[in-house]
Amino acid sequence: MKDKSNADNLPKPEEAVASEPGHPEYIFPLVLTSVSQELFSCRADEDVTAENPHKLLKKQDIIQDLRHRAAVCDFSPVKQAVLDYPEDELLLVFDRDFTYGQSFYLVLTVQAKESILKPPAEGADEQMEDEEQQEEEEEMMMKTPEPQPWVSLGSEQEIQDQSLSESRPRLRYSVCPLGRRSGTRVRFSDRNALDWKEELVECSSYEDKSFSITRMERDSSTQTCRDNTHTCTQTLWKKPKNMWSQYEPREFSSEEKQHQLQSENLKNFITSVARRFEIYLQQNLIADVFCDDWTALCEDDASLMGKTETQLKEYQSFMDLHFSKEKTISHVQWHPSISGVIVVSMMERLSLEERIDSSTKLLLNPSHILFWSFSDPINPQLQLECPDDVLCFQFSPSDHNIIAGGCMNGQVVLWDISAHVDRLQDTRSGGKNILNKLGKSDATPVVRYCAVSGIENGHKAPITDIQWLPETFEVNKLGTPVENQSRTSVQLVTCAPDCCVLFWDLRAPRVMVHSLTDIKQKQEEKPLENPHGVPNTFTHLNLTWKPFIRVSLPKISSSGEYSPLKFSMRENTVDYNTGDKSVSGADSHVFAQLRMQSAKQQKPLQNISTKLYIATEDGELVYTDWKVEKDNDSGRMLSAKPLDVFLLQDTLLHTVSRSPFFRDIILTVGRFSFSIWREGLTCGPLLMSVYSKSMFSAGHWSRSRPAVLFMGREDGDVEVWDLLQNSRQPSHTQNISTAAISSIRTQTSSAKQNLLAVSDRLGTLHILQIPGSLRRSSSSERQNVEKYFEKEEERLQYFEKRQSDHQKKKKETEAEQQKKKTELVTPPKQEEEVDAETLKEYQQFLTLEKLILKDMNIQNETQQTCNTINTP
């Protein structure tokens, strides 16, 4: 047994993984670049494959590469091991499954190389196992140790020599002052040191080189002892006091009331205090006695002095050299319950063509979600492994250890970090436990996802937004809000540019009646192995999860559908979690125990809004209802057409966010401008900014001030908008990065500190400290902002009324003109009728002439003249 060779004792790679957390000592994992793979003819999936993973490398070639490329060579970490290797060829193994964390590993011993290239036969393995089992049994049969007498080896003499002991009797000295000087008065005076140079001697220290002796060796000793702590406590004693409370009012009887009202004392009292009472009432009308003048003075102090601080200060920045290299940050979220922890999702900075060309590389290098802590800005505290690049993720409002994310390939992913929450909570101590933590494990834990949806039943495009439904309600298969009896958020809403919005349920379907045969087979089934330690919280959903509601978005005026990017729900209260909110304490196993309720047990809720604001990639803002309706013709359940559609820009809208102070105020951000809307108002936006020279890339509301907005731009600048100060241009603009801003999130850590998280396309996360002028809200700011929105709403309604009146008048004018055009044209009169009318008018003229001449008494003369003229 003990004469067996070392090669037989070497563990197999599979056994090494199961027994050790790292890698065996006889191998070393390596990362070989494409240049090194071509140089040594070991290209992955070409020269070496999963069926033939072994490659013998010449020792001289590796040494030659080390001489040429020095530290750049991939074999530089094992340089000494290569030089000490006794043979001429080393074994390189292609690790396709990343068993030891890298794609290759180098075998450092000859025995391990022989055991890998020439594995023992099956019979030899069985014999080896029997012998090892026999050795273990012999080791287990250990005898009880017997006490032995102590044998001196000379250590007590060394301890005695090092200890301090008295070699002679102690000397005694007696010191006493002179008798004539004791008790005498002492008088001090001042004098100039320059005048008494001769009597002053300065003794300054200097270095004497002749006596500079260096101590080469020093003997020291230590002794461990237990610290003794004395503590005491005392009960705080106060003198006893008699306390009372009145729980029933004492009232006068009717006779006593009449007596009191008619008494002279009451009349005299009212007469004496009436004047003062009137003065106090007038003072209350003139000034508010409950207003804190000092607080109001402090609010306006900065504006009166004219020195308002608006500069954003750099608080901290995070970037990992490995996980952030050539990657961008797609989404940022503050941890809702642990202060000082922020989570970011990393994705490859590739175009669609580049992503298709490097699809194999992306599969071998999975994406991660990183947890950063202020106590350790260099190393991430936790990593979440993703099946593909994650564009968005959200914490569960019921259990902050449950995280849901949307992937690039259209899948929905779930993580459970309850096993690592203690590591994140250690960061609250401000770094006191970091040294202890690093001493235990230097590597950052990697958490594998619990469940992922089926790729054939999910979205056909990248998921761009994901939100949890609140704990107050859930949705049935018809989209109707019903009461959530479990008070746990179990439903998700996602959207993607594949023209649909999907609803997901985390609960397992209701338990069906199984036969005895099925129950017996289920009991006989062995539990599946779990080598990665993945929690089985959502095992029932893995690869079989599919949505229960599919809401399509048909266009109103034409055929086709809208392509959503972001959405906002009125009843969603998860957008602005505060850092002070504690974890609800829901057990992660509760999700696995929940079951879908039957339709009979569900109680519909009438006061829940089912409306959605959806931003599309064509620059449209769609207002729709997620309820499905039954089609009268086909009998199928179909989504209704949107209620309103607003075309804002020709480019996409990448932000739709509700104000944390007004739930009916919505912010939408596009490429060139942003708009503020009020839900239910169809006239248009309350405010629309002017077109910016540089395109917007992100936008977010302030949590502490209702009138403040933060905008990120493509050139790396951050704009601060104060609506009460100026609504036409930003109040402050500051450059944060040289790359485009990808995401902005705010957090209220305390009353004196507000933080702004800004991420860029280079993979860097900047934490900025918001100044006091942008953090402190005045007592009347919310009312002023509400009045501002109301005035803008009145302006829009007045404009719409004027426009409708103008259209109405225009239609009436057009109708009158059309009526005139359509009137029948009278036919022209004949010549006889015209002559008759003319003769008739002439006869009327002659009759009128006769009357006038008769009245003037000249009719006879005119008649005689006419007769004379007519006589021949």
Coordinates of N, CA, C and O in Angstrom, one line a residue, residues 382 399-402 415-424 447 450 535 537 586-589:
L382 N -19.8 41.2 -5.1 CA -20.6 40.0 -5.5 C -20.8 40.1 -7.0 O -20.8 41.2 -7.6
D399 N -38.9 40.9 -1.2 CA -37.7 40.3 -0.7 C -36.5 40.9 -1.6 O -36.4 40.6 -2.8
H400 N -35.7 41.7 -1.0 CA -34.6 42.4 -1.7 C -33.5 41.4 -2.1 O -32.5 41.8 -2.8
N401 N -33.6 40.2 -1.7 CA -32.6 39.2 -2.1 C -33.0 38.5 -3.4 O -32.2 37.7 -4.0
I402 N -34.2 38.8 -3.9 CA -34.6 38.3 -5.2 C -34.5 39.4 -6.3 O -35.0 40.5 -6.1
W415 N -32.4 35.7 -9.8 CA -31.3 35.3 -8.9 C -31.8 35.4 -7.5 O -32.7 36.1 -7.1
D416 N -31.2 34.6 -6.6 CA -31.4 34.6 -5.2 C -30.1 34.8 -4.5 O -29.2 33.9 -4.5
I417 N -29.9 35.9 -3.8 CA -28.6 36.2 -3.2 C -28.7 36.2 -1.7 O -27.9 36.8 -0.9
S418 N -29.7 35.4 -1.1 CA -29.9 35.4 0.3 C -28.7 34.7 1.0 O -28.4 35.0 2.2
A419 N -28.0 33.9 0.3 CA -26.8 33.2 1.0 C -25.6 34.2 1.1 O -24.7 33.9 1.9
H420 N -25.6 35.3 0.4 CA -24.5 36.2 0.4 C -24.9 37.6 1.0 O -24.1 38.6 0.8
V421 N -26.0 37.7 1.6 CA -26.5 39.0 2.1 C -25.6 39.5 3.3 O -25.4 40.7 3.5
D422 N -25.0 38.5 4.1 CA -24.2 38.9 5.2 C -22.9 39.6 4.7 O -22.4 40.5 5.3
R423 N -22.4 39.1 3.5 CA -21.2 39.8 3.0 C -21.5 41.2 2.6 O -20.7 42.1 2.7
L424 N -22.7 41.5 2.0 CA -23.0 42.8 1.7 C -23.3 43.7 2.9 O -23.0 44.9 2.9
V447 N -22.6 34.2 -8.2 CA -23.9 33.6 -7.9 C -24.5 33.2 -9.3 O -24.6 34.1 -10.2
C450 N -31.0 31.3 -10.7 CA -31.8 30.2 -10.2 C -32.7 29.7 -11.3 O -32.9 28.5 -11.4
P535 N -29.5 28.0 -5.4 CA -30.7 27.8 -4.6 C -31.8 27.3 -5.4 O -32.0 27.6 -6.6
T537 N -34.9 27.9 -5.2 CA -36.1 28.7 -5.0 C -37.0 28.7 -6.1 O -38.3 28.6 -6.0
A586 N -39.0 38.6 4.0 CA -39.7 37.5 3.5 C -38.6 36.4 3.2 O -37.6 36.6 2.7
D587 N -39.0 35.1 3.5 CA -38.1 34.0 3.3 C -38.1 33.7 1.8 O -39.2 33.7 1.2
S588 N -37.0 33.4 1.3 CA -36.9 33.0 -0.2 C -37.6 31.8 -0.5 O -38.1 31.6 -1.6
H589 N -37.8 30.9 0.5 CA -38.5 29.6 0.2 C -40.0 29.8 0.1 O -40.7 28.9 -0.3

